[in-house]
Tab-separated table of C-alpha atoms in Angstrom:
chain	number	residue	atom	x	y	z
A	1	MET	CA	0.025	-22.436	5.227
A	2	ASN	CA	-0.353	-25.547	3.082
A	3	ALA	CA	-1.031	-27.922	5.992
A	4	VAL	CA	-4.337	-29.231	7.294
A	5	MET	CA	-5.571	-26.652	9.778
A	6	ASN	CA	-6.987	-27.320	13.208
A	7	VAL	CA	-9.917	-24.942	13.591
A	8	LEU	CA	-11.128	-22.872	16.537
A	9	VAL	CA	-14.847	-21.969	16.356
A	10	VAL	CA	-15.681	-18.974	18.544
A	11	GLY	CA	-19.425	-19.111	19.196
A	12	VAL	CA	-21.303	-22.428	19.001
A	13	GLY	CA	-24.933	-21.279	18.939
A	14	PRO	CA	-27.801	-22.522	16.725
A	15	HIS	CA	-26.387	-20.958	13.542
A	16	THR	CA	-23.001	-22.616	14.034
A	17	ARG	CA	-24.511	-26.005	14.809
A	18	LEU	CA	-26.778	-25.936	11.780
A	19	ASN	CA	-24.265	-24.598	9.267
A	20	HIS	CA	-20.624	-24.365	10.296
A	21	LEU	CA	-20.241	-27.713	12.013
A	22	PRO	CA	-21.714	-29.832	9.175
A	23	ALA	CA	-19.452	-27.971	6.738
A	24	LEU	CA	-16.429	-28.541	8.981
A	25	ALA	CA	-17.319	-32.229	9.318
A	26	ALA	CA	-17.398	-32.511	5.526
A	27	ALA	CA	-14.044	-30.710	5.381
A	28	GLN	CA	-12.589	-33.180	7.869
A	29	ASP	CA	-13.793	-36.028	5.652
A	30	THR	CA	-11.955	-34.590	2.639
A	31	GLY	CA	-8.757	-33.751	4.504
A	32	LEU	CA	-9.284	-29.973	4.536
A	33	ALA	CA	-9.729	-29.599	8.292
A	34	GLY	CA	-8.098	-31.212	11.273
A	35	THR	CA	-9.507	-30.996	14.779
A	36	VAL	CA	-12.343	-28.614	15.667
A	37	THR	CA	-12.516	-26.915	19.065
A	38	GLY	CA	-15.244	-24.561	20.255
A	39	VAL	CA	-15.317	-21.504	22.495
A	40	ASP	CA	-18.474	-20.135	24.087
A	41	LEU	CA	-19.851	-18.501	27.196
A	42	SER	CA	-19.859	-20.574	30.360
A	43	HIS	CA	-23.561	-21.467	30.238
A	44	ASN	CA	-23.115	-22.871	26.697
A	45	ALA	CA	-19.747	-24.537	27.213
A	46	ALA	CA	-20.786	-28.173	26.967
A	47	ALA	CA	-19.241	-30.469	24.386
A	48	VAL	CA	-21.201	-30.501	21.106
A	49	GLU	CA	-22.033	-33.560	19.048
A	50	TYR	CA	-21.850	-33.017	15.290
A	51	GLY	CA	-21.252	-34.924	12.083
A	52	THR	CA	-23.495	-37.658	10.710
A	53	PRO	CA	-25.006	-40.778	12.326
A	54	ASP	CA	-22.419	-42.967	10.631
A	55	ARG	CA	-19.566	-40.600	11.525
A	56	PRO	CA	-20.403	-38.876	14.807
A	57	ARG	CA	-17.973	-36.371	16.247
A	58	ARG	CA	-17.623	-34.554	19.534
A	59	MET	CA	-16.334	-30.987	19.737
A	60	PRO	CA	-14.906	-29.859	23.087
A	61	VAL	CA	-16.020	-26.343	24.067
A	62	VAL	CA	-13.865	-24.047	26.186
A	63	ALA	CA	-15.683	-21.646	28.509
A	64	VAL	CA	-15.096	-17.904	28.571
A	65	GLU	CA	-16.875	-15.170	30.492
A	66	PRO	CA	-19.035	-12.504	28.815
A	67	PHE	CA	-17.758	-8.966	28.413
A	68	PRO	CA	-19.346	-5.671	27.337
A	69	ALA	CA	-19.944	-5.208	23.637
A	70	SER	CA	-18.311	-1.783	23.882
A	71	ARG	CA	-14.853	-3.360	24.236
A	72	ARG	CA	-12.610	-3.218	21.192
A	73	GLU	CA	-10.073	-5.621	22.731
A	74	LEU	CA	-10.613	-8.919	24.495
A	75	PRO	CA	-10.406	-8.892	28.292
A	76	GLY	CA	-7.215	-10.417	29.611
A	77	ALA	CA	-8.893	-13.547	30.978
A	78	VAL	CA	-10.643	-14.278	27.674
A	79	ARG	CA	-7.471	-13.664	25.700
A	80	ARG	CA	-5.458	-15.976	27.941
A	81	ALA	CA	-8.056	-18.718	27.582
A	82	LEU	CA	-7.885	-18.439	23.798
A	83	GLU	CA	-4.098	-18.355	23.787
A	84	THR	CA	-4.036	-21.551	25.819
A	85	VAL	CA	-6.378	-23.301	23.379
A	86	VAL	CA	-4.343	-22.139	20.390
A	87	GLU	CA	-1.160	-23.551	21.872
A	88	GLN	CA	-2.599	-26.805	23.206
A	89	GLU	CA	-4.693	-27.628	20.127
A	90	ARG	CA	-2.236	-26.221	17.578
A	91	ILE	CA	-4.941	-24.028	16.093
A	92	GLY	CA	-4.266	-22.781	12.568
A	93	ALA	CA	-7.528	-20.981	11.687
A	94	VAL	CA	-10.396	-19.271	13.479
A	95	VAL	CA	-14.112	-19.063	12.696
A	96	VAL	CA	-15.748	-16.082	14.421
A	97	ALA	CA	-19.462	-16.876	14.796
A	98	THR	CA	-20.397	-15.084	17.996
A	99	GLU	CA	-23.167	-12.572	18.534
A	100	PRO	CA	-22.034	-9.845	16.079
A	101	SER	CA	-21.659	-7.094	18.689
A	102	VAL	CA	-18.454	-8.847	19.842
A	103	HIS	CA	-17.107	-9.829	16.415
A	104	LEU	CA	-14.574	-7.001	16.427
A	105	PRO	CA	-12.437	-7.929	19.468
A	106	TYR	CA	-12.371	-11.634	18.563
A	107	ALA	CA	-11.454	-10.902	14.945
A	108	LEU	CA	-8.751	-8.408	15.929
A	109	TRP	CA	-7.266	-10.915	18.361
A	110	ALA	CA	-7.069	-13.608	15.659
A	111	ILE	CA	-5.681	-11.244	13.027
A	112	GLY	CA	-3.108	-10.000	15.532
A	113	ARG	CA	-1.887	-13.580	15.948
A	114	ASN	CA	-1.825	-14.022	12.148
A	115	LEU	CA	-4.495	-16.683	12.378
A	116	PRO	CA	-6.634	-16.815	9.220
A	117	VAL	CA	-10.223	-15.812	9.981
A	118	LEU	CA	-13.599	-16.816	8.584
A	119	LEU	CA	-15.786	-13.990	9.894
A	120	ASP	CA	-19.557	-14.351	10.068
A	121	LYS	CA	-21.807	-11.571	8.814
A	122	PRO	CA	-22.437	-8.804	9.718
A	123	LEU	CA	-18.890	-7.633	10.258
A	124	THR	CA	-19.880	-5.771	13.416
A	125	VAL	CA	-22.823	-4.039	15.059
A	126	HIS	CA	-23.207	-1.932	18.182
A	127	PRO	CA	-25.896	-1.803	20.859
A	128	ALA	CA	-28.292	1.098	20.196
A	129	ALA	CA	-27.168	1.307	16.547
A	130	SER	CA	-30.728	2.131	15.465
A	131	THR	CA	-31.234	4.808	18.132
A	132	ASP	CA	-27.802	6.384	18.714
A	133	PRO	CA	-26.067	8.054	15.739
A	134	ALA	CA	-22.628	7.505	17.296
A	135	ALA	CA	-23.260	3.750	17.556
A	136	ALA	CA	-24.368	3.709	13.918
A	137	MET	CA	-21.262	5.630	12.826
A	138	ALA	CA	-19.070	3.126	14.645
A	139	ILE	CA	-20.070	0.373	12.176
A	140	ALA	CA	-18.156	2.195	9.427
A	141	ASP	CA	-15.219	2.881	11.744
A	142	ASP	CA	-15.050	-0.805	12.636
A	143	PHE	CA	-14.468	-1.767	9.022
A	144	ASP	CA	-11.515	0.616	8.813
A	145	THR	CA	-10.111	-0.845	12.034
A	146	LEU	CA	-10.451	-4.393	10.737
A	147	LEU	CA	-8.972	-3.529	7.354
A	148	ASP	CA	-5.974	-1.760	8.922
A	149	ALA	CA	-5.305	-4.813	11.091
A	150	TYR	CA	-5.731	-7.111	8.085
A	151	ARG	CA	-3.305	-5.113	5.968
A	152	ALA	CA	-0.762	-5.225	8.791
A	153	GLY	CA	-1.264	-8.985	9.008
A	154	ARG	CA	-0.732	-9.329	5.251
A	155	GLN	CA	2.533	-7.427	5.590
A	156	ARG	CA	3.702	-9.849	8.265
A	157	ASP	CA	2.556	-12.871	6.264
A	158	PRO	CA	1.332	-12.419	2.661
A	159	ARG	CA	-0.665	-15.661	2.946
A	160	MET	CA	-2.853	-14.241	5.729
A	161	VAL	CA	-6.557	-14.141	4.850
A	162	VAL	CA	-9.812	-12.866	6.336
A	163	SER	CA	-12.876	-14.160	4.515
A	164	VAL	CA	-16.423	-12.967	5.262
A	165	LEU	CA	-19.131	-15.626	5.365
A	166	SER	CA	-21.763	-13.758	3.395
A	167	GLN	CA	-22.887	-16.854	1.568
A	168	ARG	CA	-24.860	-15.368	-1.300
A	169	ARG	CA	-21.536	-14.697	-3.016
A	170	TRP	CA	-21.200	-18.471	-3.390
A	171	HIS	CA	-24.882	-19.118	-4.150
A	172	PRO	CA	-25.206	-20.242	-7.793
A	173	ALA	CA	-28.292	-18.116	-8.513
A	174	PHE	CA	-26.741	-14.920	-7.144
A	175	ARG	CA	-23.517	-15.624	-9.009
A	176	ARG	CA	-25.511	-16.150	-12.212
A	177	VAL	CA	-27.204	-12.776	-11.774
A	178	ARG	CA	-23.801	-11.139	-11.438
A	179	GLU	CA	-22.527	-12.869	-14.577
A	180	LEU	CA	-25.584	-11.782	-16.581
A	181	ILE	CA	-25.167	-8.181	-15.426
A	182	GLY	CA	-21.522	-8.259	-16.472
A	183	GLU	CA	-22.356	-9.667	-19.911
A	184	VAL	CA	-24.795	-6.873	-20.712
A	185	ALA	CA	-22.470	-4.200	-19.317
A	186	GLU	CA	-19.690	-5.499	-21.537
A	187	ALA	CA	-21.927	-5.359	-24.615
A	188	THR	CA	-23.652	-2.019	-23.917
A	189	ASN	CA	-21.576	-0.071	-21.344
A	190	CYS	CA	-24.825	0.282	-19.360
A	191	PRO	CA	-24.773	0.057	-15.555
A	192	VAL	CA	-27.540	-1.354	-13.417
A	193	THR	CA	-30.079	1.475	-13.376
A	194	SER	CA	-32.444	0.268	-10.657
A	195	ILE	CA	-32.827	-2.602	-8.264
A	196	GLN	CA	-35.682	-3.629	-5.992
A	197	SER	CA	-34.865	-6.213	-3.355
A	198	SER	CA	-36.934	-7.678	-0.559
A	199	HIS	CA	-36.346	-10.277	2.109
A	200	GLY	CA	-38.793	-11.621	4.665
A	201	ASP	CA	-37.676	-13.611	7.678
A	202	GLY	CA	-41.068	-15.118	8.429
A	203	GLN	CA	-40.615	-14.878	12.184
A	204	TRP	CA	-43.620	-14.181	14.362
A	205	ARG	CA	-42.404	-12.986	17.742
A	206	LEU	CA	-45.207	-12.725	20.303
A	207	PRO	CA	-45.417	-9.560	22.457
A	208	ASP	CA	-43.606	-10.994	25.489
A	209	GLU	CA	-40.991	-12.591	23.208
A	210	LEU	CA	-40.176	-9.196	21.721
A	211	VAL	CA	-38.917	-8.332	25.196
A	212	ASP	CA	-37.555	-11.624	26.469
A	213	LEU	CA	-35.972	-13.454	23.509
A	214	GLY	CA	-32.438	-12.316	22.800
A	215	TYR	CA	-31.653	-14.557	19.823
A	216	HIS	CA	-32.192	-12.459	16.683
A	217	GLY	CA	-34.003	-10.098	19.037
A	218	PHE	CA	-34.516	-6.359	19.352
A	219	ARG	CA	-33.758	-5.432	22.943
A	220	ASP	CA	-30.150	-4.352	22.257
A	221	GLY	CA	-31.176	-1.527	19.947
A	222	TYR	CA	-30.687	-3.283	16.620
A	223	GLY	CA	-32.654	-5.905	14.713
A	224	LYS	CA	-33.400	-7.073	11.198
A	225	ALA	CA	-30.699	-5.045	9.454
A	226	ALA	CA	-28.030	-6.734	11.604
A	227	HIS	CA	-29.646	-10.173	11.692
A	228	SER	CA	-29.988	-10.993	8.002
A	229	GLY	CA	-29.985	-7.561	6.383
A	230	TYR	CA	-26.232	-7.656	5.814
A	231	HIS	CA	-26.771	-10.222	3.057
A	232	HIS	CA	-28.562	-7.523	1.075
A	233	PHE	CA	-26.136	-4.765	2.017
A	234	ASP	CA	-23.481	-7.060	0.569
A	235	ILE	CA	-25.077	-8.619	-2.480
A	236	VAL	CA	-26.555	-5.461	-4.024
A	237	PRO	CA	-23.219	-3.555	-4.240
A	238	TRP	CA	-21.608	-6.808	-5.425
A	239	TRP	CA	-24.092	-6.934	-8.296
A	240	LEU	CA	-23.761	-3.221	-9.055
A	241	ALA	CA	-19.971	-3.536	-9.224
A	242	ALA	CA	-20.288	-6.098	-12.036
A	243	ALA	CA	-21.507	-3.306	-14.340
A	244	GLU	CA	-19.099	-0.552	-13.313
A	245	ARG	CA	-17.022	0.739	-16.190
A	246	PRO	CA	-14.507	3.589	-16.530
A	247	GLY	CA	-16.264	6.860	-15.809
A	248	LYS	CA	-19.226	5.013	-14.290
A	249	GLU	CA	-17.748	3.951	-10.955
A	250	LEU	CA	-19.970	4.379	-7.913
A	251	ASP	CA	-18.537	6.858	-5.428
A	252	GLU	CA	-21.440	7.989	-3.216
A	253	ILE	CA	-24.719	6.812	-1.718
A	254	GLU	CA	-27.725	8.756	-0.486
A	255	VAL	CA	-29.783	6.726	1.981
A	256	HIS	CA	-33.141	7.146	3.658
A	257	ALA	CA	-34.427	4.420	6.003
A	258	ALA	CA	-37.816	3.943	7.614
A	259	CYS	CA	-38.463	1.234	10.175
A	260	THR	CA	-40.972	-0.291	12.537
A	261	ARG	CA	-40.018	-1.156	16.098
A	262	PRO	CA	-41.671	-3.501	18.633
A	263	SER	CA	-44.074	-0.752	19.740
A	264	ASP	CA	-45.198	-0.393	16.108
A	265	PHE	CA	-45.681	-4.128	15.761
A	266	LEU	CA	-47.863	-3.988	18.875
A	267	ALA	CA	-50.052	-1.431	17.121
A	268	GLN	CA	-50.376	-3.811	14.158
A	269	LEU	CA	-51.176	-6.824	16.355
A	270	THR	CA	-51.993	-5.895	19.934
A	271	ALA	CA	-51.642	-8.082	23.002
A	272	ALA	CA	-55.435	-8.477	22.907
A	273	ASP	CA	-55.233	-9.688	19.296
A	274	HIS	CA	-52.689	-12.290	20.355
A	275	GLU	CA	-54.932	-13.404	23.203
A	276	ARG	CA	-57.746	-14.098	20.734
A	277	LEU	CA	-55.518	-15.898	18.247
A	278	LEU	CA	-53.479	-18.010	20.676
A	279	PRO	CA	-55.355	-19.487	23.651
A	280	GLY	CA	-53.190	-19.387	26.744
A	281	PHE	CA	-51.194	-16.308	25.753
A	282	ALA	CA	-52.921	-14.113	28.350
A	283	ASP	CA	-51.909	-16.526	31.127
A	284	ARG	CA	-48.285	-16.613	29.973
A	285	ASN	CA	-47.714	-12.943	29.209
A	286	PRO	CA	-46.302	-11.059	32.242
A	287	TYR	CA	-46.526	-7.632	30.597
A	288	THR	CA	-49.447	-5.254	30.590
A	289	ALA	CA	-50.395	-3.346	27.453
A	290	GLN	CA	-48.939	-0.236	29.112
A	291	ASP	CA	-45.645	-2.056	29.756
A	292	LEU	CA	-45.390	-3.088	26.131
A	293	HIS	CA	-46.261	0.296	24.681
A	294	ARG	CA	-43.591	1.934	26.828
A	295	LEU	CA	-40.824	-0.130	25.227
A	296	ALA	CA	-37.980	2.222	24.366
A	297	GLY	CA	-34.553	1.790	22.851
A	298	PHE	CA	-35.485	-1.380	20.975
A	299	GLY	CA	-34.178	-2.103	17.478
A	300	GLU	CA	-35.896	-2.332	14.133
A	301	VAL	CA	-38.335	-5.131	13.339
A	302	ASP	CA	-38.827	-4.180	9.686
A	303	MET	CA	-36.761	-1.704	7.680
A	304	PHE	CA	-37.303	-0.240	4.211
A	305	LEU	CA	-34.379	1.522	2.592
A	306	ASN	CA	-34.290	3.912	-0.385
A	307	VAL	CA	-30.857	4.446	-1.904
A	308	ALA	CA	-29.440	6.577	-4.703
A	309	TYR	CA	-26.162	5.108	-5.985
A	310	ARG	CA	-24.142	7.935	-7.547
A	311	SER	CA	-21.119	8.509	-9.743
A	312	HIS	CA	-19.516	11.952	-10.022
A	313	GLY	CA	-22.670	13.634	-8.740
A	314	ARG	CA	-25.049	11.757	-11.061
A	315	THR	CA	-27.387	8.975	-9.992
A	316	LEU	CA	-26.531	5.777	-11.840
A	317	ALA	CA	-28.904	3.477	-9.961
A	318	LEU	CA	-31.861	3.704	-7.620
A	319	GLY	CA	-32.377	1.013	-5.003
A	320	SER	CA	-35.341	-0.007	-2.899
A	321	HIS	CA	-34.439	-2.561	-0.240
A	322	SER	CA	-37.190	-4.017	1.932
A	323	LEU	CA	-35.921	-5.991	4.904
A	324	ALA	CA	-38.739	-7.349	7.045
A	325	HIS	CA	-38.762	-9.603	10.085
A	326	THR	CA	-42.548	-9.744	10.334
A	327	THR	CA	-43.656	-11.505	7.164
A	328	PHE	CA	-45.521	-14.663	6.193
A	329	SER	CA	-44.850	-17.299	8.856
A	330	GLN	CA	-46.066	-20.808	9.512
A	331	ARG	CA	-45.978	-20.561	13.256
A	332	GLY	CA	-49.176	-21.664	14.977
A	333	ASP	CA	-47.901	-22.601	18.412
A	334	LEU	CA	-47.980	-20.477	21.538
A	335	HIS	CA	-44.626	-21.778	22.721
A	336	PRO	CA	-41.457	-20.860	20.800
A	337	ALA	CA	-39.166	-23.636	19.645
A	338	LEU	CA	-36.271	-22.378	21.761
A	339	GLY	CA	-33.926	-24.996	20.379
A	340	GLY	CA	-34.793	-24.080	16.798
A	341	LEU	CA	-35.104	-20.303	16.665
A	342	TYR	CA	-32.659	-20.147	13.774
A	343	LYS	CA	-34.627	-22.292	11.332
A	344	GLY	CA	-37.581	-23.471	13.371
A	345	ASN	CA	-40.552	-21.833	15.030
A	346	GLY	CA	-42.419	-21.506	11.727
A	347	ARG	CA	-39.711	-19.311	10.252
A	348	ILE	CA	-39.735	-19.265	6.469
A	349	GLY	CA	-37.689	-16.850	4.394
A	350	GLN	CA	-38.899	-15.499	1.085
A	351	GLU	CA	-37.063	-13.041	-1.113
A	352	SER	CA	-37.234	-11.339	-4.510
A	353	HIS	CA	-34.879	-9.180	-6.544
A	354	MET	CA	-35.722	-7.189	-9.676
A	355	VAL	CA	-32.695	-5.770	-11.472
A	356	GLN	CA	-33.090	-3.356	-14.381
A	357	GLN	CA	-30.173	-2.605	-16.673
A	358	GLY	CA	-31.470	0.289	-18.739
A	359	PRO	CA	-33.368	-0.763	-21.888
A	360	PHE	CA	-31.298	-3.898	-22.255
A	361	GLN	CA	-31.991	-6.391	-19.461
A	362	ALA	CA	-34.329	-7.196	-16.600
A	363	LEU	CA	-33.576	-9.948	-14.107
A	364	HIS	CA	-36.207	-11.291	-11.708
A	365	LEU	CA	-34.936	-13.651	-9.022
A	366	HIS	CA	-37.606	-15.143	-6.778
A	367	VAL	CA	-37.413	-17.494	-3.799
A	368	LEU	CA	-40.992	-18.399	-2.853
A	369	GLN	CA	-40.774	-21.213	-0.346
A	370	THR	CA	-42.948	-22.760	2.365
A	371	LEU	CA	-42.404	-25.384	5.030
A	372	HIS	CA	-43.984	-28.754	4.368
A	373	ALA	CA	-43.450	-32.437	4.997
A	374	ASP	CA	-41.995	-34.540	2.209
A	375	GLY	CA	-45.165	-36.605	2.159
A	376	ASP	CA	-47.453	-33.654	1.456
A	377	GLY	CA	-47.256	-34.122	-2.308
A	378	VAL	CA	-45.604	-30.725	-2.845
A	379	ASP	CA	-42.974	-30.327	-5.557
A	380	ARG	CA	-40.009	-29.087	-3.519
A	381	ARG	CA	-38.639	-27.101	-6.460
A	382	ALA	CA	-41.888	-25.453	-7.576
A	383	ALA	CA	-43.222	-22.198	-6.134
A	384	GLY	CA	-44.333	-22.997	-2.602
A	385	GLY	CA	-41.833	-25.843	-2.288
A	386	ALA	CA	-39.033	-25.889	0.251
A	387	ASP	CA	-36.335	-25.528	-2.447
A	388	HIS	CA	-38.022	-23.148	-4.878
A	389	ILE	CA	-35.810	-20.701	-6.734
A	390	GLU	CA	-36.380	-19.182	-10.148
A	391	LEU	CA	-34.525	-16.645	-12.265
A	392	HIS	CA	-36.271	-14.907	-15.174
A	393	VAL	CA	-33.977	-13.296	-17.733
A	394	PHE	CA	-35.442	-10.681	-20.092
A	395	ARG	CA	-33.228	-9.188	-22.797
A	396	ASN	CA	-33.741	-6.733	-25.629
A	397	ASP	CA	-33.849	-9.014	-28.658
A	398	GLY	CA	-34.205	-6.131	-31.137
A	399	LEU	CA	-30.525	-5.133	-31.158
A	400	GLY	CA	-29.234	-7.951	-33.305
A	401	LEU	CA	-27.013	-9.283	-30.529
A	402	GLY	CA	-28.480	-12.778	-30.564
A	403	TRP	CA	-30.202	-12.365	-27.226
A	404	GLU	CA	-33.246	-14.380	-26.221
A	405	ARG	CA	-36.341	-12.365	-25.360
A	406	HIS	CA	-37.043	-14.395	-22.217
A	407	ARG	CA	-35.803	-17.496	-20.510
A	408	VAL	CA	-36.402	-19.090	-17.145
A	409	LEU	CA	-33.697	-20.760	-15.075
A	410	GLY	CA	-34.897	-23.138	-12.375
A	411	PHE	CA	-33.235	-25.222	-9.680
A	412	ASP	CA	-31.465	-27.627	-12.041
A	413	ASP	CA	-30.339	-24.840	-14.391
A	414	LEU	CA	-28.785	-22.951	-11.498
A	415	THR	CA	-26.945	-25.918	-9.983
A	416	TRP	CA	-23.265	-25.756	-10.908
A	417	ASP	CA	-20.061	-27.669	-10.519
A	418	SER	CA	-17.266	-26.059	-8.525
A	419	ARG	CA	-13.991	-27.928	-8.855
A	420	GLY	CA	-15.746	-31.273	-9.029
A	421	GLU	CA	-18.203	-30.484	-6.223
A	422	VAL	CA	-21.883	-29.897	-6.944
A	423	VAL	CA	-23.166	-26.621	-5.470
A	424	LEU	CA	-26.947	-26.527	-5.160
A	425	PRO	CA	-28.846	-23.214	-5.335
A	426	THR	CA	-29.614	-23.312	-1.609
A	427	GLN	CA	-28.335	-21.214	1.259
A	428	ARG	CA	-26.953	-24.248	3.090
A	429	SER	CA	-24.983	-25.419	0.061
A	430	ALA	CA	-23.605	-21.904	-0.393
A	431	ARG	CA	-22.526	-21.726	3.261
A	432	THR	CA	-20.733	-25.044	2.917
A	433	CYS	CA	-18.994	-23.712	-0.188
A	434	ALA	CA	-17.857	-20.631	1.765
A	435	VAL	CA	-16.260	-22.789	4.472
A	436	THR	CA	-14.710	-25.099	1.873
A	437	ASP	CA	-13.168	-22.238	-0.100
A	438	PHE	CA	-11.642	-20.756	3.058
A	439	LEU	CA	-10.045	-24.056	4.015
A	440	SER	CA	-9.067	-24.853	0.418
A	441	TYR	CA	-7.084	-21.622	0.226
A	442	LEU	CA	-5.328	-22.444	3.501
A	443	ALA	CA	-4.493	-25.906	2.170
A	444	GLY	CA	-3.000	-24.407	-0.990
A	445	ARG	CA	-5.650	-25.911	-3.266
A	446	ILE	CA	-6.956	-22.613	-4.660
A	447	PRO	CA	-5.297	-19.212	-5.184
A	448	ARG	CA	-6.365	-16.090	-3.329
A	449	ALA	CA	-7.834	-14.682	-6.552
A	450	GLU	CA	-10.541	-17.365	-6.516
A	451	MET	CA	-11.822	-16.442	-3.064
A	452	ALA	CA	-15.181	-14.712	-3.359
A	453	SER	CA	-15.484	-12.707	-0.141
A	454	ASP	CA	-12.220	-11.196	1.046
A	455	LEU	CA	-12.639	-8.670	3.866
A	456	ALA	CA	-11.127	-5.912	1.721
A	457	ASP	CA	-14.133	-6.190	-0.608
A	458	HIS	CA	-16.632	-5.379	2.167
A	459	ARG	CA	-16.160	-1.639	2.588
A	460	ARG	CA	-19.293	-0.862	0.579
A	461	PRO	CA	-21.567	-3.278	2.477
A	462	ALA	CA	-20.257	-1.908	5.778
A	463	ARG	CA	-20.983	1.655	4.712
A	464	LEU	CA	-24.445	0.792	3.409
A	465	MET	CA	-25.256	-0.867	6.735
A	466	ALA	CA	-23.841	2.099	8.668
A	467	ALA	CA	-25.861	4.539	6.557
A	468	ALA	CA	-29.066	2.570	7.131
A	469	TYR	CA	-28.557	2.615	10.882
A	470	LEU	CA	-27.491	6.256	10.879
A	471	SER	CA	-30.701	7.208	9.077
A	472	MET	CA	-32.823	5.283	11.595
A	473	ALA	CA	-30.881	6.643	14.565
A	474	ARG	CA	-31.082	10.263	13.479
A	475	ARG	CA	-34.823	10.041	13.113
A	476	GLU	CA	-35.155	8.404	16.523
A	477	ALA	CA	-32.857	10.955	18.126
A	478	GLY	CA	-34.945	13.696	16.535
A	479	GLY	CA	-38.142	12.517	18.185
A	480	GLY	CA	-39.372	10.617	15.157
A	481	GLN	CA	-39.416	13.659	12.877
A	482	PRO	CA	-38.231	13.306	9.254
A	483	CYS	CA	-34.572	14.146	8.761
A	484	PRO	CA	-32.313	14.681	5.727
A	485	PRO	CA	-30.986	11.548	4.033
A	486	VAL	CA	-27.552	10.230	4.919
A	487	VAL	CA	-24.854	10.729	2.300
A	488	LEU	CA	-21.625	8.695	2.448
A	489	ASP	CA	-18.749	8.083	0.084
A	490	PHE	CA	-18.976	4.654	-1.524
A	491	HIS	CA	-15.517	3.970	-2.893
A	492	PRO	CA	-14.225	0.396	-2.646
A	493	ALA	CA	-11.439	-0.190	-0.152
A	494	SER	CA	-8.808	-0.120	-2.901
A	495	ALA	CA	-9.647	3.530	-3.669
A	496	PRO	CA	-8.163	6.412	-1.641
A	497	VAL	CA	-10.768	7.339	0.969
A	498	SER	CA	-11.035	9.283	4.186
A	499	HIS	CA	-11.155	7.342	7.452
A	500	GLY	CA	-14.689	6.103	8.108
A	501	GLY	CA	-15.473	8.339	11.077
A	502	LYS	CA	-14.270	11.465	9.327
A	503	ALA	CA	-16.212	10.668	6.180
A	504	LEU	CA	-19.369	10.066	8.158
A	505	ALA	CA	-18.976	13.307	10.068
A	506	THR	CA	-18.325	15.276	6.890
A	507	LEU	CA	-20.863	13.660	4.616
A	508	GLY	CA	-23.507	12.769	7.172
A	509	ALA	CA	-26.348	14.860	5.742
A	510	ALA	CA	-27.367	15.992	2.327
């Protein structure tokens, strides 16, 4: 594959425009990417300007028609449109960045043509995943389907690759945590024994927006866990794996999820509360309080997950994962910034991770950011700044291993050099690195072994996501009554495992 690849980007929404296109423009500048062509639904199929003011670019966008998310194969008309683009533009690689409920058919089409794929997170999701156990189970089945197709593609062409854009694997701070875990495991043979993770999206959706806004919305029966939750479903097992040792391999998870839905949010902040806080809301809102409280089938707004990570019947690690959409926000305007719902509208993400490794190590990673203007006199890299990140490392200094009792790593300490390119400890820099690595492999500049996020390494995240949704769906299907936790096998894809659907059916309840 060692030629410069022309790239097809399927899905050119706000996320793609903010992240993928700048990264692809940079790749064009360094000779890693050739032409870039987009594909999107008819109402979005206008050419897109991208690049920088001094090097503007224009991406043509080919129109396709929507199709039901239940399809596992592309409709004939969509497939023919893509085939035409591939031939005319000499496409050599595909970025799949659509709404995730249609990731599967687009990815399978590309893999079937032996086109390398950069697949956005989450791998897949299904409408009603948080309310219908079968839809939740399908998330695990989808991984098996993708992996089977990928393995077949690798047999046809050993250079074939599917990389998952779950950017925390390239983020310097998250990589440093993994390295520190591995160091202590090597010295002590101790796994990670507990982990507490939280992520807040900082999005304040008003009552009518809960119904009407589809972007990162709730009306399709899924929400936070599919929007940004996959990052945590991915990064936590990735960290845990760094401490696995013979006899201490994780092979099972027990999962219990609790969530709030739009109707719960409307009990926290009613329509009347919104009317008092935001003048004009009552005139804009078309829904009565009764309409809003009758909302049914909507996905999760916030989700808290308790997990036992087991090995041979014993619990090696306990996990508490708090994934919340409704958290600290800086929105103060009645009207949503429709053009900036991805990173506008007062949205501010904050997250924390506390990793305990027995009596030997504690790691505290905190991202405590706010939005502010550069002229506000705020230190961008201090707590409350737009670029804050901080990693505290605590180690047992009484063992005679030369460990420091405590040290703090800030923004500069966590910045690292990757093959002559500076990677900042920011999500945007990590996303750019993900795109660059994908294209660098295709250009023959790096070996497969250096790629951080091969599809085959995502069985565990897919199963953790499926288990979370299955737990939510079973409770919803049971009228809101408590139900037994979900138990799934947790082997990596390289281990012999049952097919996803069978494993879910067999191990679905404790």
